[in-house]
Short mmCIF file of N, CA and C and ligand atoms in Angstrom, two decimals:
data_model
loop_
_atom_site.label_atom_id
_atom_site.label_comp_id
_atom_site.label_asym_id
_atom_site.label_seq_id
_atom_site.Cartn_x
_atom_site.Cartn_y
_atom_site.Cartn_z
N MET A 1224 -16.81 10.81 -4.66
CA MET A 1224 -15.80 10.80 -4.03
C MET A 1224 -15.71 11.44 -2.11
N ALA A 1225 -14.17 11.37 -1.74
CA ALA A 1225 -14.05 12.27 -0.98
C ALA A 1225 -12.63 12.33 -0.34
N VAL A 1226 -11.98 13.07 0.39
CA VAL A 1226 -11.06 13.04 0.86
C VAL A 1226 -10.51 12.91 2.39
N PHE A 1227 -10.45 11.82 2.80
CA PHE A 1227 -10.51 11.34 4.00
C PHE A 1227 -8.93 11.48 4.72
N GLN A 1228 -9.27 11.65 6.14
CA GLN A 1228 -7.79 11.73 6.90
C GLN A 1228 -7.32 10.59 6.87
N VAL A 1229 -5.98 10.85 6.84
CA VAL A 1229 -5.50 9.69 6.86
C VAL A 1229 -5.12 9.12 8.11
N VAL A 1230 -5.70 7.66 8.59
CA VAL A 1230 -4.99 7.01 9.71
C VAL A 1230 -3.55 7.31 10.24
N LYS A 1231 -3.10 7.79 11.71
CA LYS A 1231 -1.70 7.74 12.02
C LYS A 1231 -1.13 6.94 12.92
N VAL A 1232 -0.47 6.72 12.42
CA VAL A 1232 0.06 5.32 13.93
C VAL A 1232 0.20 5.51 14.99
N GLY A 1233 -0.40 4.00 15.49
CA GLY A 1233 -0.67 4.26 17.13
C GLY A 1233 -2.31 3.81 16.79
N GLU A 1234 -3.02 4.61 15.94
CA GLU A 1234 -4.91 3.77 15.62
C GLU A 1234 -4.19 2.04 15.44
N ASN A 1235 -5.71 1.88 15.88
CA ASN A 1235 -5.64 0.25 16.12
C ASN A 1235 -5.27 -1.01 14.98
N ILE A 1236 -6.37 0.03 14.16
CA ILE A 1236 -6.53 -0.75 12.64
C ILE A 1236 -5.48 -1.20 11.44
N LEU A 1237 -4.14 0.11 12.39
CA LEU A 1237 -2.76 0.31 10.69
C LEU A 1237 -2.38 -1.04 11.83
N ARG A 1238 -2.65 -2.23 12.63
CA ARG A 1238 -2.48 -2.89 13.34
C ARG A 1238 -3.34 -4.65 13.18
N ASP A 1239 -3.87 -4.38 13.01
CA ASP A 1239 -4.94 -5.62 12.49
C ASP A 1239 -4.49 -6.11 10.82
N LYS A 1240 -4.35 -7.51 11.33
CA LYS A 1240 -4.72 -8.02 9.13
C LYS A 1240 -6.00 -7.92 8.79
N ALA A 1241 -6.40 -6.80 7.86
CA ALA A 1241 -7.46 -6.74 7.18
C ALA A 1241 -7.87 -7.80 6.23
N MET A 1242 -9.54 -8.05 5.87
CA MET A 1242 -10.15 -8.90 5.18
C MET A 1242 -10.39 -8.37 3.67
N GLU A 1243 -10.17 -10.11 3.61
CA GLU A 1243 -9.84 -10.75 2.55
C GLU A 1243 -11.17 -9.85 1.91
N ILE A 1244 -11.75 -9.31 0.62
CA ILE A 1244 -12.69 -8.38 0.14
C ILE A 1244 -13.33 -9.70 -0.97
N LYS A 1245 -15.03 -10.17 -0.11
CA LYS A 1245 -15.08 -11.42 -1.21
C LYS A 1245 -15.90 -11.37 -2.40
N LYS A 1246 -16.51 -9.77 -1.96
CA LYS A 1246 -17.73 -9.43 -3.13
C LYS A 1246 -17.08 -7.99 -3.70
N ILE A 1247 -16.78 -7.78 -4.57
CA ILE A 1247 -16.78 -6.38 -5.29
C ILE A 1247 -17.77 -5.46 -6.21
N ASN A 1248 -18.48 -4.42 -5.62
CA ASN A 1248 -19.89 -4.32 -5.70
C ASN A 1248 -18.99 -2.84 -4.97
N SER A 1249 -20.54 -1.82 -5.60
CA SER A 1249 -20.13 -0.53 -5.67
C SER A 1249 -19.52 0.05 -3.96
N ASN A 1250 -19.93 -0.44 -3.14
CA ASN A 1250 -18.92 0.07 -1.81
C ASN A 1250 -17.67 -0.17 -1.98
N ILE A 1251 -17.20 -1.60 -2.84
CA ILE A 1251 -15.87 -1.53 -3.53
C ILE A 1251 -15.55 -0.22 -3.93
N HIS A 1252 -16.20 0.22 -4.93
CA HIS A 1252 -15.68 1.03 -5.87
C HIS A 1252 -15.32 2.43 -5.34
N LYS A 1253 -16.52 2.55 -4.64
CA LYS A 1253 -16.61 3.64 -3.81
C LYS A 1253 -15.05 3.93 -2.94
N LEU A 1254 -14.71 2.93 -2.29
CA LEU A 1254 -14.03 2.85 -1.59
C LEU A 1254 -12.60 3.31 -2.10
N LEU A 1255 -12.29 2.45 -3.42
CA LEU A 1255 -11.08 2.95 -4.48
C LEU A 1255 -11.47 4.26 -4.86
N ASP A 1256 -12.59 4.77 -5.03
CA ASP A 1256 -12.37 6.16 -4.96
C ASP A 1256 -11.49 7.04 -4.37
N ASN A 1257 -12.40 6.62 -3.02
CA ASN A 1257 -11.89 7.58 -1.72
C ASN A 1257 -10.67 7.01 -1.38
N MET A 1258 -10.00 5.95 -1.67
CA MET A 1258 -8.49 5.91 -1.13
C MET A 1258 -7.75 6.54 -1.89
N ALA A 1259 -8.10 6.84 -4.24
CA ALA A 1259 -7.26 7.38 -4.81
C ALA A 1259 -7.47 9.02 -4.17
N GLU A 1260 -8.53 9.57 -4.50
CA GLU A 1260 -8.81 10.86 -4.42
C GLU A 1260 -7.81 11.50 -3.02
N THR A 1261 -7.85 10.12 -1.41
CA THR A 1261 -6.97 11.11 -0.26
C THR A 1261 -5.69 10.40 -0.93
N MET A 1262 -5.35 10.04 -0.74
CA MET A 1262 -3.63 9.44 -1.75
C MET A 1262 -3.22 10.81 -2.37
N TYR A 1263 -4.21 11.46 -4.20
CA TYR A 1263 -3.63 12.21 -4.63
C TYR A 1263 -3.43 13.29 -3.74
N ALA A 1264 -4.49 13.56 -2.53
CA ALA A 1264 -4.59 14.77 -2.41
C ALA A 1264 -4.06 15.09 -1.39
N ALA A 1265 -3.00 14.47 -1.07
CA ALA A 1265 -1.98 13.38 0.05
C ALA A 1265 -0.25 13.81 -0.39
N LYS A 1266 -0.65 13.53 -2.14
CA LYS A 1266 0.70 13.94 -3.00
C LYS A 1266 1.33 12.13 -2.42
N GLY A 1267 0.78 11.31 -1.71
CA GLY A 1267 1.25 10.42 -1.63
C GLY A 1267 1.68 9.43 -2.81
N VAL A 1268 2.38 8.05 -2.68
CA VAL A 1268 2.92 7.22 -4.07
C VAL A 1268 1.39 5.55 -3.95
N GLY A 1269 1.40 5.71 -2.95
CA GLY A 1269 0.61 4.51 -2.05
C GLY A 1269 -0.49 4.93 -1.69
N LEU A 1270 -1.93 3.78 -1.09
CA LEU A 1270 -1.98 4.07 0.37
C LEU A 1270 -3.00 2.89 0.44
N ALA A 1271 -3.12 2.42 1.89
CA ALA A 1271 -3.70 1.29 1.55
C ALA A 1271 -5.05 1.30 2.61
N ALA A 1272 -6.51 0.75 2.25
CA ALA A 1272 -7.60 0.59 2.59
C ALA A 1272 -7.89 1.05 4.72
N PRO A 1273 -6.61 0.46 5.06
CA PRO A 1273 -6.88 0.42 6.21
C PRO A 1273 -6.37 1.88 6.86
N GLN A 1274 -5.24 2.73 5.65
CA GLN A 1274 -5.13 4.08 6.03
C GLN A 1274 -6.78 5.33 6.13
N ILE A 1275 -7.56 4.79 5.80
CA ILE A 1275 -8.71 5.30 6.12
C ILE A 1275 -9.66 4.65 6.76
N GLY A 1276 -9.51 3.67 7.71
CA GLY A 1276 -10.27 3.34 8.18
C GLY A 1276 -10.69 1.96 7.81
N VAL A 1277 -10.57 1.54 6.78
CA VAL A 1277 -11.02 0.28 6.54
C VAL A 1277 -10.49 -0.93 6.68
N SER A 1278 -10.82 -2.20 7.00
CA SER A 1278 -9.74 -3.10 7.00
C SER A 1278 -9.96 -4.37 6.22
N LYS A 1279 -9.76 -3.35 5.48
CA LYS A 1279 -9.96 -4.80 4.10
C LYS A 1279 -8.76 -4.78 2.92
N ARG A 1280 -8.71 -5.48 2.42
CA ARG A 1280 -7.22 -5.98 1.36
C ARG A 1280 -7.65 -4.90 0.43
N ALA A 1281 -7.45 -3.62 -0.04
CA ALA A 1281 -7.44 -2.85 -0.95
C ALA A 1281 -6.33 -1.80 -0.68
N VAL A 1282 -5.43 -2.17 -2.25
CA VAL A 1282 -4.68 -0.67 -2.08
C VAL A 1282 -5.00 -0.26 -3.91
N VAL A 1283 -3.97 1.27 -3.66
CA VAL A 1283 -4.31 2.10 -4.13
C VAL A 1283 -2.64 2.57 -4.43
N LEU A 1284 -1.87 2.86 -5.67
CA LEU A 1284 -1.37 3.71 -5.90
C LEU A 1284 -0.76 4.38 -7.32
N ASP A 1285 0.43 5.28 -7.10
CA ASP A 1285 0.58 5.43 -8.33
C ASP A 1285 2.58 5.96 -8.76
N ALA A 1286 3.19 5.25 -9.03
CA ALA A 1286 4.48 5.65 -8.69
C ALA A 1286 4.60 6.86 -10.05
N GLY A 1287 3.79 7.64 -11.09
CA GLY A 1287 3.42 8.27 -11.91
C GLY A 1287 3.24 8.22 -13.22
N ASP A 1288 2.66 6.86 -13.33
CA ASP A 1288 2.46 6.35 -14.75
C ASP A 1288 0.97 5.99 -14.52
N GLY A 1289 0.95 5.94 -13.28
CA GLY A 1289 -1.19 6.28 -13.68
C GLY A 1289 -1.50 5.73 -12.31
N LEU A 1290 -2.71 5.23 -12.08
CA LEU A 1290 -2.79 4.32 -11.13
C LEU A 1290 -3.14 3.13 -11.27
N ILE A 1291 -2.87 2.21 -10.10
CA ILE A 1291 -3.41 0.65 -10.00
C ILE A 1291 -4.24 0.55 -8.77
N GLU A 1292 -5.51 -0.43 -9.16
CA GLU A 1292 -6.05 -0.94 -7.88
C GLU A 1292 -5.77 -2.16 -8.01
N LEU A 1293 -5.19 -2.45 -6.41
CA LEU A 1293 -5.25 -3.74 -6.50
C LEU A 1293 -6.64 -4.14 -5.36
N ILE A 1294 -7.36 -5.01 -5.73
CA ILE A 1294 -8.20 -6.13 -4.17
C ILE A 1294 -7.13 -7.35 -3.65
N ASN A 1295 -7.26 -7.65 -2.75
CA ASN A 1295 -6.51 -9.03 -2.44
C ASN A 1295 -5.51 -9.26 -3.44
N PRO A 1296 -4.49 -8.59 -2.97
CA PRO A 1296 -3.42 -8.25 -3.67
C PRO A 1296 -2.70 -9.59 -2.78
N VAL A 1297 -1.47 -10.31 -3.91
CA VAL A 1297 -0.49 -11.25 -2.93
C VAL A 1297 0.52 -11.59 -3.58
N ILE A 1298 1.83 -11.43 -3.25
CA ILE A 1298 3.23 -11.13 -3.79
C ILE A 1298 3.52 -12.59 -4.52
N ILE A 1299 3.63 -13.05 -4.85
CA ILE A 1299 4.17 -14.34 -5.67
C ILE A 1299 5.13 -14.69 -6.28
N GLU A 1300 6.21 -13.56 -6.37
CA GLU A 1300 7.38 -13.72 -6.06
C GLU A 1300 8.34 -12.37 -6.30
N LYS A 1301 9.49 -13.14 -5.35
CA LYS A 1301 10.83 -11.83 -5.28
C LYS A 1301 11.74 -12.62 -5.75
N SER A 1302 12.53 -10.79 -5.85
CA SER A 1302 14.05 -11.64 -6.33
C SER A 1302 15.12 -10.12 -5.80
N GLY A 1303 15.92 -10.80 -5.53
CA GLY A 1303 17.00 -9.20 -5.60
C GLY A 1303 16.78 -8.64 -3.89
N LYS A 1304 17.29 -8.11 -3.79
CA LYS A 1304 17.67 -7.31 -1.85
C LYS A 1304 17.97 -5.40 -2.89
N VAL A 1305 17.32 -4.23 -2.33
CA VAL A 1305 17.61 -3.41 -2.57
C VAL A 1305 17.39 -2.66 -1.35
N VAL A 1306 18.34 -1.75 -0.48
CA VAL A 1306 17.90 -0.62 1.01
C VAL A 1306 17.47 0.54 -0.04
N ASP A 1307 16.88 1.27 0.74
CA ASP A 1307 16.73 3.05 0.41
C ASP A 1307 15.85 3.31 1.57
N ARG A 1308 15.30 4.45 1.20
CA ARG A 1308 14.58 5.36 1.95
C ARG A 1308 13.39 5.10 1.66
N GLU A 1309 12.20 5.38 2.22
CA GLU A 1309 10.46 4.74 2.39
C GLU A 1309 10.36 6.01 3.49
N GLY A 1310 9.03 6.54 3.88
CA GLY A 1310 8.28 7.30 4.82
C GLY A 1310 6.80 6.64 4.11
N CYS A 1311 6.02 7.04 4.99
CA CYS A 1311 4.35 6.85 4.93
C CYS A 1311 3.88 7.98 5.20
N LEU A 1312 2.30 8.20 4.26
CA LEU A 1312 1.14 9.31 4.74
C LEU A 1312 0.85 8.63 6.27
N SER A 1313 0.86 7.78 7.12
CA SER A 1313 0.34 7.26 8.89
C SER A 1313 1.62 7.91 9.45
N ILE A 1314 2.84 7.90 8.76
CA ILE A 1314 3.56 8.22 10.17
C ILE A 1314 4.23 9.41 9.70
N PRO A 1315 4.21 10.74 9.97
CA PRO A 1315 4.02 11.90 9.14
C PRO A 1315 5.89 12.46 9.69
N ASN A 1316 6.74 12.86 9.00
CA ASN A 1316 7.74 13.00 9.61
C ASN A 1316 8.98 12.51 9.52
N VAL A 1317 8.28 11.01 9.39
CA VAL A 1317 9.77 9.89 9.54
C VAL A 1317 9.77 9.54 8.53
N THR A 1318 11.05 9.32 8.12
CA THR A 1318 11.47 8.08 6.60
C THR A 1318 12.49 7.08 7.30
N GLY A 1319 12.98 6.23 7.01
CA GLY A 1319 13.80 5.18 7.15
C GLY A 1319 14.54 4.37 5.69
N ASP A 1320 15.90 3.93 6.01
CA ASP A 1320 15.93 3.15 5.09
C ASP A 1320 15.57 1.25 5.54
N VAL A 1321 14.55 1.07 4.15
CA VAL A 1321 14.30 -0.19 4.80
C VAL A 1321 14.72 -1.21 3.11
N GLU A 1322 14.70 -2.36 4.18
CA GLU A 1322 15.66 -3.60 3.14
C GLU A 1322 14.15 -3.97 1.94
N ARG A 1323 14.29 -4.14 0.88
CA ARG A 1323 12.84 -4.85 0.42
C ARG A 1323 13.35 -5.22 -1.03
N ALA A 1324 12.98 -6.65 -1.31
CA ALA A 1324 13.00 -7.09 -2.55
C ALA A 1324 12.78 -5.51 -3.86
N LYS A 1325 14.31 -6.63 -5.05
CA LYS A 1325 14.26 -5.30 -5.92
C LYS A 1325 13.42 -5.29 -7.05
N ARG A 1326 12.74 -7.13 -7.17
CA ARG A 1326 12.14 -7.32 -7.69
C ARG A 1326 10.37 -8.48 -7.58
N VAL A 1327 9.50 -7.44 -8.43
CA VAL A 1327 8.63 -8.26 -7.47
C VAL A 1327 7.44 -8.65 -8.80
N VAL A 1328 6.47 -9.67 -8.58
CA VAL A 1328 5.45 -9.75 -8.89
C VAL A 1328 3.93 -10.20 -8.51
N VAL A 1329 3.38 -9.83 -8.44
CA VAL A 1329 2.34 -9.23 -7.78
C VAL A 1329 0.70 -9.84 -8.59
N GLU A 1330 -0.24 -10.82 -7.53
CA GLU A 1330 -1.45 -10.56 -8.23
C GLU A 1330 -2.37 -10.54 -7.79
N ALA A 1331 -3.36 -9.80 -8.06
CA ALA A 1331 -4.41 -8.81 -7.39
C ALA A 1331 -5.89 -8.74 -8.93
N LEU A 1332 -6.65 -8.81 -7.90
CA LEU A 1332 -8.60 -8.65 -8.85
C LEU A 1332 -7.75 -6.55 -9.08
N ASP A 1333 -8.71 -6.71 -10.09
CA ASP A 1333 -9.10 -5.01 -10.23
C ASP A 1333 -10.88 -4.81 -10.67
N ARG A 1334 -11.28 -3.30 -10.12
CA ARG A 1334 -12.21 -3.33 -9.55
C ARG A 1334 -13.21 -4.49 -10.17
N ASN A 1335 -12.57 -4.75 -11.54
CA ASN A 1335 -13.97 -5.70 -12.15
C ASN A 1335 -13.95 -7.48 -11.96
N GLY A 1336 -13.08 -7.41 -11.09
CA GLY A 1336 -13.13 -9.12 -10.24
C GLY A 1336 -11.76 -9.39 -11.63
N VAL A 1337 -11.01 -9.20 -12.18
CA VAL A 1337 -10.03 -9.84 -13.01
C VAL A 1337 -9.10 -10.24 -12.59
N LEU A 1338 -8.86 -10.80 -12.55
CA LEU A 1338 -7.03 -11.17 -11.91
C LEU A 1338 -6.82 -10.38 -12.98
N LYS A 1339 -5.37 -9.82 -12.16
CA LYS A 1339 -3.72 -9.21 -13.12
C LYS A 1339 -2.72 -9.04 -12.85
N ARG A 1340 -2.05 -9.41 -12.87
CA ARG A 1340 -0.10 -9.47 -13.12
C ARG A 1340 0.17 -8.58 -13.12
N TYR A 1341 1.31 -8.30 -12.73
CA TYR A 1341 1.85 -6.40 -12.20
C TYR A 1341 3.38 -7.45 -12.20
N GLU A 1342 4.54 -6.70 -12.94
CA GLU A 1342 5.36 -6.99 -12.94
C GLU A 1342 6.11 -5.73 -12.32
N ALA A 1343 6.75 -5.29 -11.18
CA ALA A 1343 7.56 -4.29 -11.15
C ALA A 1343 9.46 -4.63 -10.11
N GLU A 1344 10.11 -3.31 -10.44
CA GLU A 1344 11.04 -3.50 -10.67
C GLU A 1344 11.57 -2.04 -9.61
N ASP A 1345 12.22 -2.49 -8.44
CA ASP A 1345 13.02 -0.54 -8.01
C ASP A 1345 11.12 -0.05 -6.94
N LEU A 1346 11.66 1.60 -7.39
CA LEU A 1346 10.76 2.30 -6.45
C LEU A 1346 9.53 1.70 -6.72
N LEU A 1347 8.95 1.39 -7.56
CA LEU A 1347 7.24 0.46 -7.79
C LEU A 1347 7.50 -0.35 -6.83
N ALA A 1348 8.08 -1.16 -7.28
CA ALA A 1348 8.13 -2.95 -6.22
C ALA A 1348 8.37 -2.20 -4.58
N ARG A 1349 9.35 -1.45 -4.42
CA ARG A 1349 8.63 -0.72 -2.95
C ARG A 1349 7.48 -0.59 -2.53
N ILE A 1350 6.49 0.00 -4.02
CA ILE A 1350 5.72 0.77 -2.99
C ILE A 1350 4.50 -1.10 -3.11
N PHE A 1351 4.21 -1.02 -3.82
CA PHE A 1351 4.09 -2.68 -3.87
C PHE A 1351 4.62 -3.34 -2.18
N GLN A 1352 5.27 -3.62 -2.45
CA GLN A 1352 5.83 -4.35 -1.31
C GLN A 1352 5.45 -3.80 0.55
N HIS A 1353 5.54 -2.09 0.69
CA HIS A 1353 5.01 -1.42 0.99
C HIS A 1353 3.25 -1.40 1.38
N GLU A 1354 2.80 -0.80 0.99
CA GLU A 1354 1.32 -1.21 0.81
C GLU A 1354 0.82 -2.06 1.23
N ILE A 1355 1.29 -3.12 1.02
CA ILE A 1355 0.54 -4.85 1.06
C ILE A 1355 1.36 -4.83 2.52
N ASP A 1356 2.63 -4.33 2.78
CA ASP A 1356 2.92 -4.47 3.96
C ASP A 1356 1.47 -4.25 5.82
N HIS A 1357 0.74 -2.77 4.78
CA HIS A 1357 -0.23 -2.71 5.46
C HIS A 1357 -1.49 -3.57 5.71
N LEU A 1358 -1.63 -4.19 4.86
CA LEU A 1358 -2.64 -5.16 4.84
C LEU A 1358 -3.01 -6.17 5.75
N ASP A 1359 -0.82 -6.51 6.65
CA ASP A 1359 -0.78 -7.44 7.56
C ASP A 1359 -0.82 -6.46 9.23
N GLY A 1360 -0.69 -5.68 8.75
CA GLY A 1360 -0.52 -4.41 10.07
C GLY A 1360 0.95 -4.27 10.35
N ILE A 1361 1.79 -4.51 9.22
CA ILE A 1361 2.87 -4.42 9.42
C ILE A 1361 3.24 -2.91 9.00
N LEU A 1362 4.33 -2.32 9.73
CA LEU A 1362 4.43 -0.38 8.74
C LEU A 1362 6.45 -0.75 9.40
N PHE A 1363 6.64 0.04 8.10
CA PHE A 1363 7.65 0.25 7.81
C PHE A 1363 8.70 0.39 8.25
N ILE A 1364 8.36 1.28 10.12
CA ILE A 1364 9.32 1.36 10.79
C ILE A 1364 9.44 -0.07 11.61
N ASP A 1365 8.92 -0.66 11.51
CA ASP A 1365 8.75 -2.42 11.83
C ASP A 1365 10.20 -2.99 11.16
N ILE A 1366 10.32 -2.72 10.50
CA ILE A 1366 11.63 -3.32 9.39
C ILE A 1366 12.22 -2.41 8.86
N ALA A 1367 12.73 -0.95 8.93
CA ALA A 1367 13.57 -0.92 8.85
C ALA A 1367 15.16 -1.11 9.63
N GLN A 1368 15.64 -0.69 8.91
CA GLN A 1368 17.15 -0.33 9.71
C GLN A 1368 17.90 1.00 10.50
N LYS A 1369 17.30 2.09 9.76
CA LYS A 1369 17.54 3.18 10.39
C LYS A 1369 16.31 3.97 10.15
N ILE A 1370 16.24 4.56 11.27
CA ILE A 1370 14.55 5.70 11.01
C ILE A 1370 15.18 6.97 11.39
N TYR A 1371 15.17 8.05 10.47
CA TYR A 1371 15.00 9.37 10.58
C TYR A 1371 13.73 9.99 10.85
N LYS A 1372 14.29 11.11 11.64
CA LYS A 1372 13.17 11.70 12.69
C LYS A 1372 13.01 12.70 11.22
N ASP A 1373 12.41 14.12 11.03
CA ASP A 1373 12.52 14.98 10.62
C ASP A 1373 12.27 16.23 12.05
N GLU A 1374 13.26 17.16 12.01
CA GLU A 1374 13.24 17.91 13.50
C GLU A 1374 11.54 19.14 13.49
CO1 CO B 1568 2.25 3.72 3.74
#
């Protein structure tokens, strides 16, 4: 495993639509391991593969209840709306007020290729939505109602 430099806003890879993962092999396992290690080293709560320079549809997240790994995640249900402050490891010293669904249901493959379903609310739902946006080249600054910059 290795800690990677997190790709920062301005790099094209953050704006690309990431590729679906067709085959889950040792390279994908290594990718997930590197993503988790990089996320924890950066004290983040979520990380998408493009943020370590890999344009594939993989996400790791941990809202404090343990590591969740998502391959080819899809939001299949959304309900409610809530505005809250969020940030991104790729956009240092900036936060923003972003409206997200309050509750989401997400389906994704796990590292064994098993389709899993996750129901999430509030912070966890926000992280799912933020990270899945990364796979489509969307950053929170694109959709924030208000942006705050640290001096
Ligand atoms: Co982010």
